[in-house]
Amino acid sequence: MDAKPEMSAALQIRKESHLDLVLAGAGIVPATRNGFDALRFEHCALPELDLADIDLSTQWLGKRLAAPLLISSMTGGALRAERINHHLAEAAEVLRIPFGVGSQRVSLEGESDSGLTQRLRDLTPSVPLLSNIGAAQLIDRKGIDIARRALDTIRADALIVHFNPLQEALQPEGDTNWRGILRALEQLVQRLGAPVIVKEVGAGLSAATARRLADAGVAAVDVAGSGGTSWAAIEAARGASDRQRAIAEPFADWGLPTPRAIASVRASLPDMFVIGSGGIRNGVDAAKAIRLGADLVGQAAGILGPALDSTEAVIEAYKITIEQLRISCFCTGAADLQALRQVSLLSSDGIFPS
């Protein structure tokens, strides 16, 4: 008897559970703990700018973006994923921002494609589209083949490899053998023929880890620090026994806060393309992330509700964030993103210099 359909069904159920818990707010870290509230821009009362002329555009993967925002990976094959991904892809094209899909493991191993097909490329002809697999899949003997299939299935511009050791350790069914991941990543970079991006999932990338990834040849890193969705808290809520919940609960606020992760990675790797995600609630947080060194800023859980609703709801949510980012530039006297990276950022705790 083939165990693969049974494994795929179990994985599908797990993804559905994750989605339900995220939507219910089970893993949302309180806003006061995302690290961004400790930072404040120095207000410029004389900007000498026209708000309408502020340039938020940037370039990535050979494509011009209207704003430095990324629709981050947020659903990995749940039954509702086809509708979510369709709305996100349409919104990304209208907004001219990149779109990263969630884990493609279910669609690659199961009977349902979850909407992760070449149709997504048809919907996003002019913006970067990013495929996604888990780091633990790389050490499979067919790891590179899996990566190529993930890339080709949606005709993506680049591949995200998500790193989630804490989440895997807290799942009874988690992939906990991570020996050989770095070597497998090096081989992937050499053989894939497309840019490879490494993304954490809410516990942050340290400068030391980012340097190892840079040495392996990755094209970009997404620090995905603590302060947004806590997958440890999600796994605690999902725990089937008191023992599982007791193990997971102390890790609910584990990880490197996003502001610290961005700043430390940027200081260590001045030429690395850095994506800042994890607890980005609005355009002011996005502006702070860019000031600290992020090239793009990602949002995931915060946009999931609109994504379930409609394309228009996603577009409106991002338009609000973009306008908040534009006003942040205006009130710091920054005419563009490069100027924003030079403005004064004050800290109440002394961690970041003004």
Tab-separated table of C-alpha atoms in Angstrom:
chain	number	residue	atom	x	y	z
A	1	MET	CA	0.000	0.000	0.000
A	2	ASP	CA	1.340	3.412	-1.015
A	3	ALA	CA	1.744	5.624	2.061
A	4	LYS	CA	2.220	8.819	0.035
A	5	PRO	CA	-1.487	9.812	-0.276
A	6	GLU	CA	-1.920	9.229	3.465
A	7	MET	CA	1.119	11.426	4.231
A	8	SER	CA	-0.159	14.122	1.853
A	9	ALA	CA	-3.580	14.106	3.513
A	10	ALA	CA	-1.976	14.496	6.946
A	11	LEU	CA	0.135	17.383	5.665
A	12	GLN	CA	-2.967	19.002	4.169
A	13	ILE	CA	-4.769	18.759	7.515
A	14	ARG	CA	-1.779	20.300	9.282
A	15	LYS	CA	-1.723	23.251	6.857
A	16	GLU	CA	-5.452	23.803	7.302
A	17	SER	CA	-4.956	23.828	11.072
A	18	HIS	CA	-2.121	26.345	10.759
A	19	LEU	CA	-4.280	28.622	8.632
A	20	ASP	CA	-7.208	28.463	11.051
A	21	LEU	CA	-4.967	29.299	14.004
A	22	VAL	CA	-3.276	32.227	12.242
A	23	LEU	CA	-6.654	33.656	11.250
A	24	ALA	CA	-7.821	33.298	14.850
A	25	GLY	CA	-4.782	35.261	16.030
A	26	ALA	CA	-3.375	32.364	18.068
A	27	GLY	CA	0.254	33.094	17.204
A	28	ILE	CA	0.220	36.880	16.922
A	29	VAL	CA	2.891	38.469	19.092
A	30	PRO	CA	1.635	41.620	20.898
A	31	ALA	CA	2.525	44.757	18.969
A	32	THR	CA	4.415	46.122	21.958
A	33	ARG	CA	6.930	43.288	21.568
A	34	ASN	CA	7.744	43.576	17.867
A	35	GLY	CA	10.751	45.846	18.511
A	36	PHE	CA	9.638	48.673	16.249
A	37	ASP	CA	7.832	50.642	18.968
A	38	ALA	CA	11.184	51.306	20.643
A	39	LEU	CA	12.228	53.303	17.567
A	40	ARG	CA	11.075	56.752	16.506
A	41	PHE	CA	11.946	58.905	13.514
A	42	GLU	CA	13.240	62.394	14.066
A	43	HIS	CA	10.442	64.546	12.680
A	44	CYS	CA	11.273	67.071	9.974
A	45	ALA	CA	8.976	70.092	10.207
A	46	LEU	CA	10.420	71.625	7.021
A	47	PRO	CA	10.585	68.807	4.435
A	48	GLU	CA	10.863	71.041	1.311
A	49	LEU	CA	9.172	68.246	-0.661
A	50	ASP	CA	5.976	67.640	-2.590
A	51	LEU	CA	4.372	64.532	-1.090
A	52	ALA	CA	3.187	63.456	-4.532
A	53	ASP	CA	6.749	63.475	-5.901
A	54	ILE	CA	8.256	61.067	-3.345
A	55	ASP	CA	9.728	58.091	-5.185
A	56	LEU	CA	9.174	54.714	-3.518
A	57	SER	CA	10.245	52.659	-6.525
A	58	THR	CA	13.076	50.154	-6.526
A	59	GLN	CA	14.404	47.256	-8.603
A	60	TRP	CA	14.791	43.557	-7.877
A	61	LEU	CA	15.394	40.486	-9.992
A	62	GLY	CA	15.527	42.680	-13.080
A	63	LYS	CA	12.071	44.155	-12.561
A	64	ARG	CA	10.950	47.616	-11.547
A	65	LEU	CA	8.807	47.723	-8.403
A	66	ALA	CA	6.438	50.534	-7.459
A	67	ALA	CA	7.210	50.146	-3.737
A	68	PRO	CA	9.721	48.234	-1.580
A	69	LEU	CA	7.118	45.756	-0.345
A	70	LEU	CA	6.806	41.989	-0.669
A	71	ILE	CA	3.734	39.814	-0.305
A	72	SER	CA	5.420	37.226	1.895
A	73	SER	CA	4.838	33.488	1.972
A	74	MET	CA	1.756	32.771	4.033
A	75	THR	CA	-0.094	29.628	3.006
A	76	GLY	CA	1.401	26.295	2.119
A	77	GLY	CA	-1.267	24.216	0.471
A	78	ALA	CA	-4.377	24.581	2.584
A	79	LEU	CA	-7.639	23.871	0.791
A	80	ARG	CA	-8.383	27.604	0.712
A	81	ALA	CA	-4.974	28.368	-0.802
A	82	GLU	CA	-6.118	28.522	-4.420
A	83	ARG	CA	-8.439	31.454	-3.724
A	84	ILE	CA	-5.852	33.168	-1.493
A	85	ASN	CA	-3.044	32.808	-4.030
A	86	HIS	CA	-5.246	34.020	-6.874
A	87	HIS	CA	-6.151	37.197	-4.956
A	88	LEU	CA	-2.546	37.812	-3.910
A	89	ALA	CA	-1.180	37.330	-7.416
A	90	GLU	CA	-3.707	39.704	-8.956
A	91	ALA	CA	-2.982	42.301	-6.279
A	92	ALA	CA	0.784	41.976	-6.716
A	93	GLU	CA	0.487	42.743	-10.426
A	94	VAL	CA	-1.748	45.778	-9.869
A	95	LEU	CA	0.483	47.110	-7.088
A	96	ARG	CA	3.711	46.156	-8.921
A	97	ILE	CA	5.250	44.406	-5.913
A	98	PRO	CA	6.715	40.871	-5.639
A	99	PHE	CA	4.743	37.841	-4.510
A	100	GLY	CA	6.206	34.866	-2.646
A	101	VAL	CA	4.028	31.770	-2.384
A	102	GLY	CA	3.888	29.558	0.685
A	103	SER	CA	5.483	26.136	0.915
A	104	GLN	CA	4.836	24.078	-2.205
A	105	ARG	CA	5.343	20.768	-0.438
A	106	VAL	CA	1.665	19.817	-0.459
A	107	SER	CA	1.228	20.661	-4.135
A	108	LEU	CA	4.403	18.790	-5.112
A	109	GLU	CA	3.648	15.686	-3.019
A	110	GLY	CA	-0.139	15.590	-2.998
A	111	GLU	CA	-3.036	15.309	-5.373
A	112	SER	CA	-4.102	18.960	-5.063
A	113	ASP	CA	-2.070	21.751	-6.642
A	114	SER	CA	-3.618	24.334	-4.238
A	115	GLY	CA	-3.586	26.868	-7.047
A	116	LEU	CA	0.212	26.735	-7.242
A	117	THR	CA	0.342	26.399	-11.032
A	118	GLN	CA	1.598	28.353	-14.026
A	119	ARG	CA	-1.618	30.348	-13.772
A	120	LEU	CA	0.145	32.424	-11.076
A	121	ARG	CA	2.769	33.445	-13.616
A	122	ASP	CA	0.031	34.453	-16.053
A	123	LEU	CA	-1.377	36.698	-13.331
A	124	THR	CA	2.017	38.260	-12.485
A	125	PRO	CA	3.801	38.908	-15.794
A	126	SER	CA	5.641	42.056	-14.699
A	127	VAL	CA	6.578	41.415	-11.040
A	128	PRO	CA	8.881	38.877	-9.342
A	129	LEU	CA	7.201	35.591	-8.435
A	130	LEU	CA	8.939	33.433	-5.825
A	131	SER	CA	8.561	29.685	-5.300
A	132	ASN	CA	9.072	28.068	-1.885
A	133	ILE	CA	10.313	24.830	-0.309
A	134	GLY	CA	11.501	23.928	3.185
A	135	ALA	CA	15.176	23.562	4.076
A	136	ALA	CA	14.601	20.016	5.319
A	137	GLN	CA	13.511	19.016	1.811
A	138	LEU	CA	16.979	19.832	0.481
A	139	ILE	CA	18.600	16.827	2.123
A	140	ASP	CA	16.153	14.491	0.418
A	141	ARG	CA	18.045	12.525	-2.228
A	142	LYS	CA	15.861	14.300	-4.786
A	143	GLY	CA	16.201	17.693	-3.114
A	144	ILE	CA	17.482	19.578	-6.148
A	145	ASP	CA	14.827	17.974	-8.340
A	146	ILE	CA	12.162	19.066	-5.832
A	147	ALA	CA	13.547	22.609	-5.939
A	148	ARG	CA	13.489	22.663	-9.742
A	149	ARG	CA	9.933	21.379	-9.807
A	150	ALA	CA	8.885	24.069	-7.319
A	151	LEU	CA	10.459	26.700	-9.540
A	152	ASP	CA	9.142	25.349	-12.837
A	153	THR	CA	5.619	24.569	-11.608
A	154	ILE	CA	4.808	28.263	-11.239
A	155	ARG	CA	7.531	29.622	-13.576
A	156	ALA	CA	9.048	31.572	-10.691
A	157	ASP	CA	11.876	34.102	-10.902
A	158	ALA	CA	13.607	32.779	-7.780
A	159	LEU	CA	13.310	30.119	-5.088
A	160	ILE	CA	12.749	30.734	-1.383
A	161	VAL	CA	14.136	28.086	0.942
A	162	HIS	CA	12.453	28.592	4.303
A	163	PHE	CA	14.353	27.791	7.495
A	164	ASN	CA	12.108	26.781	10.407
A	165	PRO	CA	14.108	24.612	12.829
A	166	LEU	CA	12.148	25.732	15.894
A	167	GLN	CA	8.801	24.960	14.316
A	168	GLU	CA	10.003	21.562	13.102
A	169	ALA	CA	11.359	20.744	16.569
A	170	LEU	CA	7.981	21.520	18.145
A	171	GLN	CA	5.921	19.472	15.691
A	172	PRO	CA	5.419	15.812	16.594
A	173	GLU	CA	5.669	15.115	12.852
A	174	GLY	CA	8.467	17.659	12.272
A	175	ASP	CA	11.610	17.176	10.163
A	176	THR	CA	14.336	17.401	12.795
A	177	ASN	CA	17.391	15.994	11.011
A	178	TRP	CA	19.133	19.127	9.790
A	179	ARG	CA	22.593	17.660	9.274
A	180	GLY	CA	23.893	18.550	5.835
A	181	ILE	CA	21.535	21.472	5.169
A	182	LEU	CA	24.321	23.973	4.457
A	183	ARG	CA	26.116	21.674	2.015
A	184	ALA	CA	22.829	20.872	0.282
A	185	LEU	CA	22.127	24.598	0.021
A	186	GLU	CA	25.543	25.205	-1.561
A	187	GLN	CA	24.842	22.504	-4.147
A	188	LEU	CA	21.410	23.972	-4.839
A	189	VAL	CA	22.868	27.431	-5.463
A	190	GLN	CA	25.419	25.957	-7.874
A	191	ARG	CA	22.971	23.812	-9.825
A	192	LEU	CA	19.523	25.432	-9.748
A	193	GLY	CA	20.131	28.120	-12.367
A	194	ALA	CA	17.982	30.686	-10.543
A	195	PRO	CA	18.503	32.956	-7.516
A	196	VAL	CA	18.066	31.294	-4.115
A	197	ILE	CA	16.634	33.237	-1.175
A	198	VAL	CA	16.778	31.985	2.401
A	199	LYS	CA	13.924	32.985	4.691
A	200	GLU	CA	13.402	32.348	8.396
A	201	VAL	CA	9.805	31.984	9.536
A	202	GLY	CA	9.634	34.142	12.646
A	203	ALA	CA	12.690	33.491	14.802
A	204	GLY	CA	15.124	35.691	12.888
A	205	LEU	CA	18.432	35.323	11.072
A	206	SER	CA	21.521	36.405	12.994
A	207	ALA	CA	24.475	38.123	11.343
A	208	ALA	CA	26.592	34.991	11.870
A	209	THR	CA	24.035	32.776	10.123
A	210	ALA	CA	23.579	35.301	7.328
A	211	ARG	CA	27.345	35.290	6.702
A	212	ARG	CA	27.300	31.498	6.323
A	213	LEU	CA	24.428	31.822	3.877
A	214	ALA	CA	26.268	34.512	1.932
A	215	ASP	CA	29.322	32.261	1.732
A	216	ALA	CA	27.029	29.536	0.359
A	217	GLY	CA	26.074	31.915	-2.432
A	218	VAL	CA	22.464	32.813	-1.668
A	219	ALA	CA	21.162	35.861	-3.516
A	220	ALA	CA	19.103	37.324	-0.661
A	221	VAL	CA	18.013	36.693	2.911
A	222	ASP	CA	14.695	37.375	4.601
A	223	VAL	CA	15.447	37.841	8.308
A	224	ALA	CA	11.802	37.161	9.305
A	225	GLY	CA	12.420	38.016	12.940
A	226	SER	CA	10.288	37.604	16.011
A	227	GLY	CA	7.477	40.062	16.542
A	228	GLY	CA	4.930	38.815	14.025
A	229	THR	CA	3.404	35.353	13.954
A	230	SER	CA	4.970	32.988	16.468
A	231	TRP	CA	4.950	29.497	14.993
A	232	ALA	CA	5.951	28.172	18.398
A	233	ALA	CA	2.707	29.603	19.773
A	234	ILE	CA	0.830	28.128	16.817
A	235	GLU	CA	2.287	24.702	17.521
A	236	ALA	CA	1.464	25.082	21.225
A	237	ALA	CA	-2.147	25.864	20.343
A	238	ARG	CA	-2.172	22.943	17.932
A	239	GLY	CA	-0.685	20.484	20.425
A	240	ALA	CA	-2.686	17.298	20.789
A	241	SER	CA	-1.529	16.649	24.344
A	242	ASP	CA	-0.688	18.581	27.495
A	243	ARG	CA	2.902	17.427	27.090
A	244	GLN	CA	3.238	18.835	23.577
A	245	ARG	CA	1.733	22.152	24.646
A	246	ALA	CA	3.975	22.326	27.721
A	247	ILE	CA	7.074	21.825	25.575
A	248	ALA	CA	6.092	24.489	23.016
A	249	GLU	CA	4.726	27.294	25.203
A	250	PRO	CA	8.055	28.676	26.572
A	251	PHE	CA	9.227	29.249	23.000
A	252	ALA	CA	6.333	31.556	22.090
A	253	ASP	CA	8.551	34.653	22.173
A	254	TRP	CA	11.771	32.917	21.117
A	255	GLY	CA	13.920	34.589	18.516
A	256	LEU	CA	15.742	37.671	17.343
A	257	PRO	CA	13.509	40.761	17.027
A	258	THR	CA	13.142	41.940	13.452
A	259	PRO	CA	14.735	45.401	13.906
A	260	ARG	CA	17.830	43.877	15.506
A	261	ALA	CA	18.044	41.172	12.840
A	262	ILE	CA	17.847	43.687	9.980
A	263	ALA	CA	20.423	46.041	11.494
A	264	SER	CA	22.910	43.320	12.387
A	265	VAL	CA	22.701	41.552	9.025
A	266	ARG	CA	23.081	44.850	7.160
A	267	ALA	CA	26.103	45.847	9.256
A	268	SER	CA	27.738	42.474	8.670
A	269	LEU	CA	26.833	42.167	4.977
A	270	PRO	CA	26.598	45.630	3.409
A	271	ASP	CA	26.134	44.235	-0.113
A	272	MET	CA	23.581	41.513	0.657
A	273	PHE	CA	19.992	41.952	-0.525
A	274	VAL	CA	18.005	41.980	2.736
A	275	ILE	CA	14.281	41.469	3.151
A	276	GLY	CA	12.842	42.563	6.491
A	277	SER	CA	9.743	40.786	7.736
A	278	GLY	CA	8.256	39.757	11.058
A	279	GLY	CA	5.868	42.111	12.864
A	280	ILE	CA	5.513	44.721	10.120
A	281	ARG	CA	2.106	46.173	10.991
A	282	ASN	CA	1.987	49.293	8.840
A	283	GLY	CA	3.931	51.652	6.604
A	284	VAL	CA	5.670	53.337	9.528
A	285	ASP	CA	7.147	49.986	10.595
A	286	ALA	CA	8.105	49.418	6.962
A	287	ALA	CA	9.897	52.781	6.877
A	288	LYS	CA	11.813	51.886	10.037
A	289	ALA	CA	12.814	48.531	8.546
A	290	ILE	CA	14.138	50.252	5.421
A	291	ARG	CA	16.027	52.803	7.519
A	292	LEU	CA	17.668	49.918	9.416
A	293	GLY	CA	18.854	48.313	6.196
A	294	ALA	CA	16.069	46.327	4.537
A	295	ASP	CA	15.842	46.494	0.740
A	296	LEU	CA	12.297	45.127	0.768
A	297	VAL	CA	9.755	44.705	3.554
A	298	GLY	CA	7.494	41.662	3.752
A	299	GLN	CA	4.046	41.181	5.237
A	300	ALA	CA	2.175	37.894	5.608
A	301	ALA	CA	-0.298	37.211	8.432
A	302	GLY	CA	-1.512	40.802	8.492
A	303	ILE	CA	-2.726	40.510	4.904
A	304	LEU	CA	-4.245	37.032	5.193
A	305	GLY	CA	-7.732	38.267	6.097
A	306	PRO	CA	-7.974	40.543	3.038
A	307	ALA	CA	-6.548	37.733	0.885
A	308	LEU	CA	-9.407	35.461	1.871
A	309	ASP	CA	-11.850	38.223	0.988
A	310	SER	CA	-10.886	39.566	-2.436
A	311	THR	CA	-8.190	40.973	-4.685
A	312	GLU	CA	-9.580	44.459	-4.063
A	313	ALA	CA	-9.256	44.032	-0.299
A	314	VAL	CA	-5.576	43.099	-0.665
A	315	ILE	CA	-4.934	46.067	-2.949
A	316	GLU	CA	-6.608	48.476	-0.535
A	317	ALA	CA	-4.662	47.122	2.456
A	318	TYR	CA	-1.364	47.595	0.644
A	319	LYS	CA	-2.335	51.027	-0.661
A	320	ILE	CA	-2.787	52.124	2.952
A	321	THR	CA	0.650	50.764	3.845
A	322	ILE	CA	2.203	52.470	0.823
A	323	GLU	CA	0.625	55.808	1.735
A	324	GLN	CA	1.893	55.466	5.315
A	325	LEU	CA	5.367	54.767	3.965
A	326	ARG	CA	5.164	57.805	1.675
A	327	ILE	CA	4.108	60.066	4.555
A	328	SER	CA	6.975	58.683	6.675
A	329	CYS	CA	9.364	59.769	3.934
A	330	PHE	CA	7.690	63.175	3.673
A	331	CYS	CA	7.891	63.833	7.422
A	332	THR	CA	11.555	62.861	7.597
A	333	GLY	CA	12.513	64.966	4.579
A	334	ALA	CA	13.349	61.909	2.434
A	335	ALA	CA	12.592	62.255	-1.266
A	336	ASP	CA	13.248	58.565	-1.998
A	337	LEU	CA	14.283	55.301	-0.389
A	338	GLN	CA	17.974	56.087	-0.505
A	339	ALA	CA	17.359	59.315	1.393
A	340	LEU	CA	15.164	57.452	3.908
A	341	ARG	CA	18.121	55.213	4.747
A	342	GLN	CA	20.053	58.281	5.916
A	343	VAL	CA	17.516	59.969	8.199
A	344	SER	CA	17.777	60.055	11.991
A	345	LEU	CA	16.181	57.175	13.858
A	346	LEU	CA	15.936	57.588	17.600
A	347	SER	CA	15.804	54.810	20.164
A	348	SER	CA	14.282	54.779	23.611
A	349	ASP	CA	16.514	51.921	24.773
A	350	GLY	CA	19.822	52.985	23.299
A	351	ILE	CA	20.163	49.905	21.068
A	352	PHE	CA	20.134	51.805	17.798
A	353	PRO	CA	22.091	55.045	17.368
A	354	SER	CA	20.285	58.114	16.139
